[in-house]
Tab-separated table of C-alpha atoms and ligand atoms in Angstrom:
chain	number	residue	atom	x	y	z
A	18	UNK	CA	4.783	-25.177	-28.237
A	19	UNK	CA	7.796	-27.500	-28.513
A	20	UNK	CA	7.602	-31.055	-27.166
A	21	UNK	CA	10.005	-30.664	-24.257
A	22	UNK	CA	8.226	-27.549	-22.979
A	23	UNK	CA	4.849	-29.284	-23.224
A	24	UNK	CA	6.279	-32.217	-21.273
A	25	UNK	CA	7.700	-29.889	-18.632
A	26	UNK	CA	4.350	-28.183	-18.259
A	27	UNK	CA	2.515	-31.503	-18.035
A	28	UNK	CA	4.973	-32.566	-15.362
A	29	UNK	CA	4.575	-29.376	-13.339
A	30	UNK	CA	0.795	-29.750	-13.715
A	31	UNK	CA	0.979	-33.231	-12.195
A	32	UNK	CA	3.165	-31.986	-9.346
A	33	UNK	CA	0.752	-29.122	-8.660
A	34	UNK	CA	-2.253	-31.457	-8.714
A	35	UNK	CA	-0.530	-33.911	-6.357
A	36	UNK	CA	0.443	-31.155	-3.981
A	37	UNK	CA	-3.082	-29.748	-4.023
A	38	UNK	CA	-4.794	-33.031	-3.217
A	39	UNK	CA	-2.215	-33.958	-0.612
A	40	UNK	CA	-3.174	-30.996	1.549
A	41	UNK	CA	-6.828	-31.865	2.024
A	42	UNK	CA	-7.517	-34.688	-0.365
A	43	UNK	CA	-7.930	-38.370	0.321
A	44	UNK	CA	-5.362	-39.783	-2.084
A	45	UNK	CA	-3.932	-42.999	-0.746
A	46	UNK	CA	-0.319	-42.764	-1.908
A	47	UNK	CA	2.401	-42.669	0.764
A	48	UNK	CA	3.404	-39.053	0.129
A	49	UNK	CA	-0.005	-37.720	1.061
A	50	UNK	CA	-0.340	-39.484	4.433
A	51	UNK	CA	2.389	-37.449	6.086
A	52	UNK	CA	1.359	-34.166	4.478
A	53	UNK	CA	-1.668	-33.347	6.639
A	54	UNK	CA	0.505	-32.403	9.592
A	55	UNK	CA	3.321	-31.083	7.438
A	56	UNK	CA	1.001	-28.429	6.082
A	57	UNK	CA	-0.384	-27.336	9.436
A	58	UNK	CA	1.076	-24.019	10.539
A	59	UNK	CA	3.237	-24.273	13.665
A	60	UNK	CA	0.750	-22.418	15.840
A	61	UNK	CA	-0.685	-23.759	19.109
A	62	UNK	CA	-4.291	-24.955	19.120
A	63	UNK	CA	-6.773	-22.709	20.906
A	64	UNK	CA	-10.327	-22.830	22.170
A	65	UNK	CA	-10.593	-19.050	21.871
A	66	UNK	CA	-12.185	-17.475	18.795
A	67	UNK	CA	-9.313	-17.073	16.367
A	68	UNK	CA	-8.905	-13.911	14.294
A	69	UNK	CA	-6.350	-14.149	11.498
A	70	UNK	CA	-5.178	-10.899	9.901
A	71	UNK	CA	-3.327	-11.061	6.574
A	72	UNK	CA	-0.972	-8.113	6.139
A	73	UNK	CA	1.003	-6.213	8.760
A	74	UNK	CA	0.663	-2.767	7.252
A	75	UNK	CA	-1.135	0.313	8.570
A	76	UNK	CA	-4.459	-1.484	8.468
A	77	UNK	CA	-3.532	-4.980	9.705
A	78	UNK	CA	-1.402	-3.750	12.613
A	79	UNK	CA	-4.219	-1.581	13.825
A	80	UNK	CA	-6.797	-4.376	13.524
A	81	UNK	CA	-4.590	-6.936	15.297
A	82	UNK	CA	-3.934	-4.599	18.237
A	83	UNK	CA	-7.453	-3.286	18.699
A	84	UNK	CA	-9.236	-6.612	18.216
A	85	UNK	CA	-7.221	-7.909	21.144
A	86	UNK	CA	-8.145	-4.802	23.163
A	87	UNK	CA	-11.862	-4.906	22.342
A	88	UNK	CA	-12.120	-8.720	22.528
A	89	UNK	CA	-9.424	-9.827	25.006
A	90	UNK	CA	-10.707	-13.385	24.842
A	91	UNK	CA	-9.748	-13.703	21.161
A	92	UNK	CA	-6.633	-15.355	19.741
A	93	UNK	CA	-5.159	-13.003	17.145
A	94	UNK	CA	-2.584	-14.043	14.533
A	95	UNK	CA	-0.965	-11.481	12.215
A	96	UNK	CA	0.279	-13.144	9.010
A	97	UNK	CA	2.912	-10.955	7.346
A	98	UNK	CA	5.335	-11.799	4.569
A	99	UNK	CA	7.930	-9.202	5.544
A	100	UNK	CA	10.488	-9.635	8.330
A	101	UNK	CA	10.298	-6.005	9.379
A	102	UNK	CA	8.035	-3.054	8.784
A	103	UNK	CA	9.317	-0.220	6.613
A	104	UNK	CA	7.101	2.825	6.489
A	105	UNK	CA	6.004	4.377	3.213
A	106	UNK	CA	4.867	7.568	4.961
A	107	UNK	CA	7.992	9.671	5.695
A	108	UNK	CA	9.994	7.657	3.137
A	109	UNK	CA	10.185	10.636	0.749
A	110	UNK	CA	12.211	12.407	3.458
A	111	UNK	CA	14.536	9.432	3.734
A	112	UNK	CA	15.262	9.620	-0.019
A	113	UNK	CA	17.208	12.835	0.682
A	114	UNK	CA	18.618	11.794	4.083
A	115	UNK	CA	16.268	13.949	6.141
A	116	UNK	CA	15.419	10.910	8.303
A	117	UNK	CA	17.309	7.651	8.824
A	118	UNK	CA	16.224	4.173	7.714
A	119	UNK	CA	15.898	3.238	11.427
A	120	UNK	CA	13.225	5.907	11.703
A	121	UNK	CA	11.109	4.137	9.062
A	122	UNK	CA	11.858	0.603	10.236
A	123	UNK	CA	9.831	-1.069	12.983
A	124	UNK	CA	9.695	-4.382	14.790
A	125	UNK	CA	6.778	-6.790	14.248
A	126	UNK	CA	7.871	-8.864	17.235
A	127	UNK	CA	7.624	-5.854	19.525
A	128	UNK	CA	4.155	-4.983	18.188
A	129	UNK	CA	2.975	-8.548	18.816
A	130	UNK	CA	4.621	-8.815	22.269
A	131	UNK	CA	3.241	-5.552	23.552
A	132	UNK	CA	-0.235	-6.149	22.211
A	133	UNK	CA	-0.640	-9.834	23.065
A	134	UNK	CA	-1.055	-11.299	19.602
A	135	UNK	CA	1.097	-13.610	17.468
A	136	UNK	CA	3.203	-12.378	14.544
A	137	UNK	CA	3.418	-15.246	12.075
A	138	UNK	CA	5.948	-14.758	9.301
A	139	UNK	CA	4.436	-16.251	6.124
A	140	UNK	CA	2.791	-15.376	2.830
A	141	UNK	CA	-0.925	-16.093	2.516
A	142	UNK	CA	-1.425	-18.128	-0.653
A	143	UNK	CA	-5.004	-19.358	-0.620
A	144	UNK	CA	-8.281	-19.758	1.184
A	145	UNK	CA	-10.553	-22.706	1.865
A	146	UNK	CA	-13.766	-20.869	2.713
A	147	UNK	CA	-15.765	-23.949	3.635
A	148	UNK	CA	-13.215	-25.294	6.076
A	149	UNK	CA	-12.248	-21.805	7.239
A	150	UNK	CA	-8.609	-22.376	6.548
A	151	UNK	CA	-6.090	-19.790	5.413
A	152	UNK	CA	-3.307	-21.410	3.386
A	153	UNK	CA	0.118	-19.866	3.856
A	154	UNK	CA	3.664	-20.544	2.705
A	155	UNK	CA	4.343	-21.754	6.247
A	156	UNK	CA	1.280	-23.962	6.693
A	157	UNK	CA	-2.482	-23.780	7.095
A	158	UNK	CA	-4.265	-21.803	9.806
A	159	UNK	CA	-7.836	-22.431	10.936
A	160	UNK	CA	-9.744	-19.251	11.634
A	161	UNK	CA	-13.070	-18.049	12.986
A	162	UNK	CA	-12.621	-14.562	11.534
A	163	UNK	CA	-10.297	-13.593	8.714
A	164	UNK	CA	-9.188	-10.118	7.636
A	165	UNK	CA	-7.412	-9.422	4.366
A	166	UNK	CA	-5.381	-6.207	4.698
A	167	UNK	CA	-2.722	-6.876	2.046
A	168	UNK	CA	-2.467	-3.411	0.447
A	169	UNK	CA	-1.924	-2.915	-3.283
A	170	UNK	CA	-0.129	-4.412	-6.236
A	171	UNK	CA	0.858	-2.592	-9.404
A	172	UNK	CA	-1.091	-2.978	-12.622
A	173	UNK	CA	1.226	-2.408	-15.600
A	174	UNK	CA	-1.289	-3.823	-18.082
A	175	UNK	CA	-2.463	-0.385	-19.222
A	176	UNK	CA	1.070	0.424	-20.341
A	177	UNK	CA	2.015	-2.950	-21.759
A	178	UNK	CA	0.888	-6.538	-22.167
A	179	UNK	CA	4.485	-7.623	-22.748
A	180	UNK	CA	5.680	-9.328	-19.551
A	181	UNK	CA	9.365	-9.015	-20.453
A	182	UNK	CA	8.912	-5.267	-20.895
A	183	UNK	CA	6.933	-5.031	-17.638
A	184	UNK	CA	9.739	-6.851	-15.855
A	185	UNK	CA	12.226	-4.301	-17.160
A	186	UNK	CA	10.015	-1.447	-15.960
A	187	UNK	CA	9.646	-3.013	-12.499
A	188	UNK	CA	13.362	-3.680	-12.214
A	189	UNK	CA	15.002	-0.732	-13.940
A	190	UNK	CA	12.513	2.022	-13.030
A	191	UNK	CA	10.622	0.884	-9.891
A	192	UNK	CA	7.709	3.055	-8.808
A	193	UNK	CA	8.711	3.288	-5.155
A	194	UNK	CA	5.172	2.930	-3.834
A	195	UNK	CA	5.678	-0.441	-2.142
A	196	UNK	CA	8.467	-0.281	0.451
A	197	UNK	CA	11.775	-2.132	0.473
A	198	UNK	CA	14.119	-2.519	-2.471
A	199	UNK	CA	12.095	-0.147	-4.668
A	200	UNK	CA	12.756	2.685	-2.238
A	201	UNK	CA	16.452	1.847	-1.963
A	202	UNK	CA	16.805	1.807	-5.760
A	203	UNK	CA	15.047	5.144	-5.992
A	204	UNK	CA	17.202	6.720	-3.314
A	205	UNK	CA	20.378	5.620	-5.097
A	206	UNK	CA	19.070	6.959	-8.397
A	207	UNK	CA	18.363	10.374	-6.868
A	208	UNK	CA	21.606	10.643	-4.959
A	209	UNK	CA	23.740	9.530	-7.906
A	210	UNK	CA	21.927	11.658	-10.472
A	211	UNK	CA	24.348	13.676	-12.568
A	212	UNK	CA	21.866	15.936	-14.375
A	213	UNK	CA	19.236	15.952	-17.105
A	214	UNK	CA	15.603	14.828	-16.913
A	215	UNK	CA	14.288	12.703	-14.053
A	216	UNK	CA	10.783	11.490	-14.888
A	217	UNK	CA	8.094	10.764	-12.305
A	218	UNK	CA	4.546	9.728	-13.203
A	219	UNK	CA	1.126	10.043	-11.560
A	220	UNK	CA	-1.437	7.393	-12.534
A	221	UNK	CA	-5.165	8.047	-12.802
A	222	UNK	CA	-7.757	6.317	-10.636
A	223	UNK	CA	-7.598	5.966	-6.864
A	224	UNK	CA	-3.860	5.334	-6.639
A	225	UNK	CA	-1.940	4.854	-3.370
A	226	UNK	CA	-1.324	8.139	-1.546
A	227	UNK	CA	-2.665	10.899	-3.788
A	228	UNK	CA	-0.197	13.610	-2.652
A	229	UNK	CA	2.955	11.446	-2.528
A	230	UNK	CA	4.050	11.850	-6.199
A	231	UNK	CA	3.756	15.669	-5.906
A	232	UNK	CA	5.561	15.670	-2.571
A	233	UNK	CA	8.254	13.472	-4.074
A	234	UNK	CA	8.660	15.857	-7.016
A	235	UNK	CA	9.158	18.792	-4.598
A	236	UNK	CA	11.655	16.925	-2.420
A	237	UNK	CA	13.744	15.672	-5.340
A	238	UNK	CA	13.674	19.131	-6.945
A	239	UNK	CA	14.779	20.672	-3.648
A	240	UNK	CA	17.676	18.187	-3.532
A	241	UNK	CA	18.763	18.943	-7.111
A	242	UNK	CA	18.457	22.670	-6.422
A	243	UNK	CA	20.632	22.488	-3.325
A	244	UNK	CA	23.249	20.513	-5.242
A	245	UNK	CA	23.013	23.103	-8.033
A	246	UNK	CA	22.539	20.324	-10.559
A	247	UNK	CA	21.475	21.093	-14.101
A	248	UNK	CA	18.500	18.832	-13.657
A	249	UNK	CA	14.728	18.771	-13.964
A	250	UNK	CA	11.994	16.657	-12.444
A	251	UNK	CA	9.426	16.054	-15.169
A	252	UNK	CA	6.120	15.082	-13.613
A	253	UNK	CA	3.830	13.360	-16.106
A	254	UNK	CA	0.329	13.356	-14.646
A	255	UNK	CA	-2.422	11.285	-16.249
A	256	UNK	CA	-4.959	13.420	-14.377
A	257	UNK	CA	-6.033	16.765	-15.758
A	258	UNK	CA	-4.876	18.591	-12.640
A	259	UNK	CA	-3.080	18.051	-9.309
A	260	UNK	CA	-5.338	15.566	-7.524
A	261	UNK	CA	-5.048	16.895	-3.953
A	262	UNK	CA	-3.674	19.946	-2.059
A	263	UNK	CA	-3.589	21.679	-5.410
A	264	UNK	CA	-3.059	25.222	-4.130
A	265	UNK	CA	-0.088	24.257	-1.985
A	266	UNK	CA	1.675	22.067	-4.545
A	267	UNK	CA	1.019	24.391	-7.481
A	268	UNK	CA	2.442	27.377	-5.625
A	269	UNK	CA	5.490	25.345	-4.553
A	270	UNK	CA	6.059	24.282	-8.180
A	271	UNK	CA	5.728	27.921	-9.348
A	272	UNK	CA	7.535	29.764	-6.586
A	273	UNK	CA	10.222	27.355	-5.441
A	274	UNK	CA	10.964	25.091	-8.364
A	275	UNK	CA	10.124	26.909	-11.578
A	276	UNK	CA	13.557	25.887	-12.960
A	277	UNK	CA	13.469	22.394	-11.492
A	278	UNK	CA	9.960	20.978	-11.964
A	279	UNK	CA	8.090	20.700	-15.228
A	280	UNK	CA	4.538	19.666	-14.451
A	281	UNK	CA	2.604	18.157	-17.379
A	282	UNK	CA	-1.048	17.390	-16.523
A	283	UNK	CA	-3.358	15.376	-18.758
A	284	UNK	CA	-0.440	13.350	-20.060
A	285	UNK	CA	-1.032	9.797	-21.118
A	286	UNK	CA	2.025	7.695	-21.850
A	287	UNK	CA	1.711	5.816	-25.152
A	288	UNK	CA	5.108	4.186	-25.224
A	289	UNK	CA	8.332	4.018	-23.246
A	290	UNK	CA	11.446	3.314	-25.281
A	291	UNK	CA	13.730	1.944	-22.588
A	292	UNK	CA	16.752	1.473	-24.829
A	293	UNK	CA	16.755	5.030	-26.118
A	294	UNK	CA	15.253	6.449	-22.918
A	295	UNK	CA	12.323	8.259	-24.515
A	296	UNK	CA	8.753	8.553	-23.270
A	297	UNK	CA	6.139	9.060	-25.979
A	298	UNK	CA	2.944	10.891	-25.043
A	299	UNK	CA	0.048	12.205	-27.163
A	300	UNK	CA	1.907	15.499	-27.593
A	301	UNK	CA	5.612	14.926	-27.041
A	302	UNK	CA	8.645	12.735	-27.057
A	303	UNK	CA	10.498	13.316	-23.794
A	304	UNK	CA	14.002	12.031	-23.262
A	305	UNK	CA	15.120	11.067	-19.778
A	306	UNK	CA	18.289	10.193	-17.905
A	307	UNK	CA	16.456	8.372	-15.100
A	308	UNK	CA	12.915	7.756	-13.900
A	309	UNK	CA	10.471	6.109	-11.501
A	310	UNK	CA	7.385	4.973	-13.400
A	311	UNK	CA	4.336	4.714	-11.131
A	312	UNK	CA	1.712	2.561	-12.921
A	313	UNK	CA	-1.954	2.089	-12.009
A	314	UNK	CA	-2.701	0.194	-8.842
A	315	UNK	CA	-5.035	-2.664	-7.994
A	316	UNK	CA	-5.877	-4.718	-4.889
A	317	UNK	CA	-3.093	-7.080	-3.793
A	318	UNK	CA	-3.109	-10.337	-5.772
A	319	UNK	CA	-3.991	-12.569	-2.817
A	320	UNK	CA	-7.542	-11.156	-2.930
A	321	UNK	CA	-8.054	-12.508	-6.420
A	322	UNK	CA	-6.444	-15.796	-5.560
A	323	UNK	CA	-8.614	-16.197	-2.463
A	324	UNK	CA	-11.737	-15.386	-4.512
A	325	UNK	CA	-12.643	-12.237	-2.566
A	326	UNK	CA	-11.914	-9.598	-5.246
A	327	UNK	CA	-14.340	-7.914	-7.602
A	328	UNK	CA	-13.357	-6.711	-11.010
A	329	UNK	CA	-14.815	-3.180	-10.891
A	330	UNK	CA	-12.849	-0.735	-13.082
A	331	UNK	CA	-10.017	-3.303	-13.237
A	332	UNK	CA	-9.103	-2.457	-9.645
A	333	UNK	CA	-9.609	-6.004	-8.276
A	334	UNK	CA	-10.212	-4.713	-4.780
A	335	UNK	CA	-12.238	-6.451	-2.055
A	336	UNK	CA	-15.739	-7.573	-2.923
A	337	UNK	CA	-17.245	-6.251	0.316
A	338	UNK	CA	-20.178	-4.509	1.933
A	339	UNK	CA	-18.751	-0.968	2.240
A	340	UNK	CA	-20.320	-0.356	5.652
A	341	UNK	CA	-19.365	-3.608	7.372
A	342	UNK	CA	-16.234	-4.587	5.395
A	343	UNK	CA	-17.620	-8.153	5.210
A	344	UNK	CA	-16.933	-10.036	1.999
A	345	UNK	CA	-20.251	-10.364	0.162
A	346	UNK	CA	-21.852	-13.632	1.153
A	347	UNK	CA	-19.510	-14.110	4.154
A	348	UNK	CA	-20.056	-12.814	7.671
A	349	UNK	CA	-16.605	-13.665	8.982
A	350	UNK	CA	-14.189	-12.547	6.230
A	351	UNK	CA	-13.250	-8.874	5.804
A	352	UNK	CA	-11.168	-6.751	3.422
A	353	UNK	CA	-9.657	-3.469	4.662
A	354	UNK	CA	-6.964	-0.851	4.056
A	355	UNK	CA	-5.764	0.122	0.594
A	356	UNK	CA	-7.443	-2.973	-0.886
A	357	UNK	CA	-10.942	-1.783	0.036
A	358	UNK	CA	-13.081	-0.691	-2.972
A	359	UNK	CA	-14.486	2.505	-1.396
A	360	UNK	CA	-13.064	5.715	-2.837
A	361	UNK	CA	-11.420	6.792	0.447
A	362	UNK	CA	-7.938	8.167	0.120
A	363	UNK	CA	-5.492	5.257	0.094
A	364	UNK	CA	-3.448	6.523	3.012
A	365	UNK	CA	-1.855	5.155	6.164
A	366	UNK	CA	-3.958	7.345	8.427
A	367	UNK	CA	-7.139	6.240	6.647
A	368	UNK	CA	-6.141	2.582	7.039
A	369	UNK	CA	-5.143	2.960	10.674
A	370	UNK	CA	-8.322	4.767	11.759
A	371	UNK	CA	-10.478	2.384	9.719
A	372	UNK	CA	-8.659	-0.499	11.452
A	373	UNK	CA	-9.852	0.744	14.848
A	374	UNK	CA	-13.420	0.571	13.565
A	375	UNK	CA	-13.096	-2.844	11.910
A	376	UNK	CA	-11.622	-4.207	15.161
A	377	UNK	CA	-14.802	-2.997	16.906
A	378	UNK	CA	-16.928	-4.791	14.314
A	379	UNK	CA	-15.077	-8.057	14.826
A	380	UNK	CA	-15.100	-7.690	18.621
A	381	UNK	CA	-18.846	-7.076	18.520
A	382	UNK	CA	-19.320	-10.424	16.773
A	383	UNK	CA	-17.035	-12.223	19.213
A	384	UNK	CA	-18.544	-10.584	22.307
A	385	UNK	CA	-22.071	-10.848	20.878
A	386	UNK	CA	-22.799	-7.260	21.893
A	387	UNK	CA	-24.933	-4.592	20.245
A	388	UNK	CA	-24.255	-3.780	16.581
A	389	UNK	CA	-21.650	-1.068	16.035
A	390	UNK	CA	-22.659	1.964	13.958
A	391	UNK	CA	-20.629	2.863	10.886
A	392	UNK	CA	-17.750	5.253	11.592
A	393	UNK	CA	-15.883	7.242	8.991
A	394	UNK	CA	-12.159	6.724	8.632
A	395	UNK	CA	-10.009	9.838	8.943
A	396	UNK	CA	-7.600	11.046	6.321
A	397	UNK	CA	-4.918	13.302	7.818
A	398	UNK	CA	-2.066	13.787	5.464
A	399	UNK	CA	1.007	16.025	5.619
A	400	UNK	CA	3.239	16.696	2.612
A	401	UNK	CA	6.630	18.328	2.756
A	402	UNK	CA	7.146	20.881	-0.031
A	403	UNK	CA	10.674	21.994	0.836
A	404	UNK	CA	13.573	20.647	2.857
A	405	UNK	CA	15.713	23.689	3.504
A	406	UNK	CA	13.920	25.337	5.201
A	407	UNK	CA	11.510	22.521	5.951
A	408	UNK	CA	7.899	23.429	5.152
A	409	UNK	CA	4.791	21.331	4.812
A	410	UNK	CA	1.130	21.492	3.857
A	411	UNK	CA	-1.702	19.317	5.090
A	412	UNK	CA	-5.264	18.132	4.618
A	413	UNK	CA	-7.795	16.595	6.990
A	414	UNK	CA	-10.968	14.879	5.909
A	415	UNK	CA	-13.654	12.490	6.985
A	416	UNK	CA	-16.310	10.897	4.790
A	417	UNK	CA	-20.099	10.910	4.674
A	418	UNK	CA	-22.210	7.997	3.513
A	419	UNK	CA	-24.962	8.869	1.058
A	420	UNK	CA	-27.688	6.286	1.512
A	421	UNK	CA	-29.588	7.245	-1.666
A	422	UNK	CA	-26.897	6.060	-4.044
A	423	UNK	CA	-24.787	4.047	-1.568
A	424	UNK	CA	-21.761	6.255	-2.156
A	425	UNK	CA	-19.284	8.188	-0.028
A	426	UNK	CA	-18.257	11.824	-0.279
A	427	UNK	CA	-15.828	14.106	1.557
A	428	UNK	CA	-17.124	15.567	4.790
A	429	UNK	CA	-15.724	18.042	7.332
A	430	UNK	CA	-12.623	18.758	5.281
A	431	UNK	CA	-9.993	21.279	6.331
A	432	UNK	CA	-6.556	22.077	5.013
A	433	UNK	CA	-3.487	24.213	5.488
A	434	UNK	CA	-1.797	24.782	2.168
A	435	UNK	CA	-0.153	28.156	2.679
A	436	UNK	CA	3.387	26.934	3.166
A	437	UNK	CA	4.806	30.476	3.283
A	438	UNK	CA	2.719	31.303	6.363
A	439	UNK	CA	2.110	27.917	8.053
A	440	UNK	CA	4.763	25.700	6.480
A	441	UNK	CA	7.138	25.611	9.468
A	442	UNK	CA	4.374	24.755	11.973
A	443	UNK	CA	3.002	22.077	9.636
A	444	UNK	CA	6.483	20.693	9.285
A	445	UNK	CA	6.779	20.142	13.070
A	446	UNK	CA	3.424	18.373	12.957
A	447	UNK	CA	4.691	15.908	10.323
A	448	UNK	CA	7.014	14.313	12.881
A	449	UNK	CA	4.452	14.436	15.671
A	450	UNK	CA	1.941	12.681	13.407
A	451	UNK	CA	4.392	9.927	12.421
A	452	UNK	CA	5.514	9.382	15.983
A	453	UNK	CA	1.893	9.080	17.188
A	454	UNK	CA	1.041	6.536	14.494
A	455	UNK	CA	4.184	4.416	14.998
A	456	UNK	CA	3.464	4.413	18.733
A	457	UNK	CA	-0.096	3.321	18.074
A	458	UNK	CA	0.928	0.458	15.789
A	459	UNK	CA	4.025	-0.872	17.559
A	460	UNK	CA	3.510	-0.304	21.271
A	461	UNK	CA	0.752	-0.832	23.811
A	462	UNK	CA	0.312	2.918	24.347
B	520	LIG	C1	5.942	7.282	-0.799
B	520	LIG	C2	4.694	7.155	0.008
B	520	LIG	C3	4.361	8.133	0.916
B	520	LIG	C4	3.199	8.005	1.671
B	520	LIG	N1	2.905	8.997	2.568
B	520	LIG	C5	1.819	8.879	3.354
B	520	LIG	C6	1.549	9.840	4.371
B	520	LIG	O1	2.296	10.812	4.539
B	520	LIG	N2	0.468	9.681	5.136
B	520	LIG	C7	-0.370	8.619	4.996
B	520	LIG	O2	-1.347	8.518	5.753
B	520	LIG	N3	-0.148	7.669	4.030
B	520	LIG	C8	0.917	7.766	3.220
B	520	LIG	N4	1.179	6.794	2.284
B	520	LIG	C9	0.206	5.725	2.016
B	520	LIG	C10	0.322	4.537	2.958
B	520	LIG	O3	1.624	4.023	2.958
B	520	LIG	C11	-0.635	3.431	2.526
B	520	LIG	O4	-1.890	3.969	2.269
B	520	LIG	C12	-0.732	2.388	3.630
B	520	LIG	O5	0.506	1.715	3.703
B	520	LIG	C13	-1.858	1.408	3.375
B	520	LIG	O6	-1.936	0.504	4.425
B	520	LIG	P1	-2.365	-1.025	4.168
B	520	LIG	O7	-2.263	-1.682	5.507
B	520	LIG	O8	-3.628	-1.096	3.441
B	520	LIG	O9	-1.256	-1.592	3.192
B	520	LIG	P2	0.288	-1.817	3.474
B	520	LIG	O10	0.788	-0.826	4.450
B	520	LIG	O11	0.944	-1.904	2.144
B	520	LIG	O12	0.350	-3.225	4.172
B	520	LIG	C14	0.034	-4.415	3.500
B	520	LIG	C15	0.888	-5.524	4.101
B	520	LIG	O13	0.416	-6.770	3.621
B	520	LIG	C16	1.511	-7.604	3.358
B	520	LIG	N5	1.047	-8.636	2.423
B	520	LIG	C17	0.590	-8.478	1.157
B	520	LIG	N6	0.227	-9.650	0.621
B	520	LIG	C18	0.464	-10.568	1.580
B	520	LIG	C19	0.299	-11.978	1.626
B	520	LIG	N7	-0.209	-12.653	0.586
B	520	LIG	N8	0.659	-12.623	2.758
B	520	LIG	C20	1.193	-11.954	3.833
B	520	LIG	N9	1.365	-10.624	3.828
B	520	LIG	C21	0.991	-9.935	2.720
B	520	LIG	C22	2.560	-6.656	2.807
B	520	LIG	O14	3.854	-7.200	2.938
B	520	LIG	C23	2.344	-5.420	3.673
B	520	LIG	O15	3.170	-5.431	4.817
B	520	LIG	C24	2.354	6.884	1.514
B	520	LIG	C25	2.707	5.894	0.601
B	520	LIG	C26	3.855	6.020	-0.144
B	520	LIG	C27	4.215	4.928	-1.090
């Protein structure tokens, strides 16, 4: 390391150390005396039990609303880093202009107003467990109960350890599985595509929204087909088969898109040559004109930073009791939603229904009432397989807990994958489902 860089690092180390001690420490220099108040979040004091929820997604919104309903005497703060909510579910339809951005976008202020909690715009950056303080970019918040519902982050490390290369992948070929700019980039790529190969990937493991990459392949293929483009969606799947709704997706690939989708299961990517636009797999070298590379997922980074993640299978999800959602060794900190370690489907419906249950658990502690029995979350998931005419397939499932080996399995599953027969009816239900869930999260109904 050269001298100037070492100096710069030493300097930033000193700054970091000073900042850290000035928050809670007892250093006597002048800077630190004013910092105690400076770092307090601008939130009114309360005598009520305070529940702080990190993450205003499908899980956090549900927990904030229902905790307030089940424990009206609580003070609930929703800490969210985004200014507005943009829905991942239904976003594949927006990519091809089937719904508008307004349809996906929702108002945190409305959700908080109608459900009597506080929306606090900030990023959670740390946790002082002993003092029960959540540290955020906009100050510290004291809590009695804390829920982490921060969703996922991407894990590119299985493709590359080279950060510069990872940055190029994130920027030039975003996955489009965390909403915002990634989705906008993807939409522009699809709508400006002139022809050739458009690569999509499916990671292995319990990735976010099992059916979404297959649904996305169908919707993009439908778009290319309608535009009569000489184009192909190449779907590189690390899994040895379609991971969910296999009958429905496979028949859509075969019957509707045989000229537009090339599905390659069991395909591990060994290298991506970004300059020459070639993906190297065990069997092939595939050239591409454009792509969205979906890497493996892991629990959102704040879990690791707050010391509540466990490193099982590199997923870095919450280190929790799977029946009570409590962080191991803590009775008042919880991890929920897509950052839970249980193998439930990482879906919005799962997170929302689970949120209702976790709110009951927290309310039970606040109200000091009888223990609440474990309830299964519900996975209800619709996938659109064609746009014109619009047809969809769907799956419903709950989960059973197997005491003997402390695991979960699918229970009471049903599906409707015959899109020729039921596709139009399922397609109406897609909008009814979304409307019901948005109403649940953003209004008091
Ligand atoms: C393309 C696509 C299609 C999908 N389709 C469906 C579908 O049809 N049906 C379905 O049920 N599910 C679907 N899903 C899955 C669904 O979107 C996720 O499972 C769901 O969003 C998970 O909810 P969550 O609350 O755990 O995480 P999120 O919804 O991601 O919410 C996490 C929130 O935490 C915030 N956050 C993170 N870190 C911090 C921090 N440090 N401080 C403050 N805030 C923080 C984030 O900004 C985010 O708002 C789809 C997903 C995608 C990508």
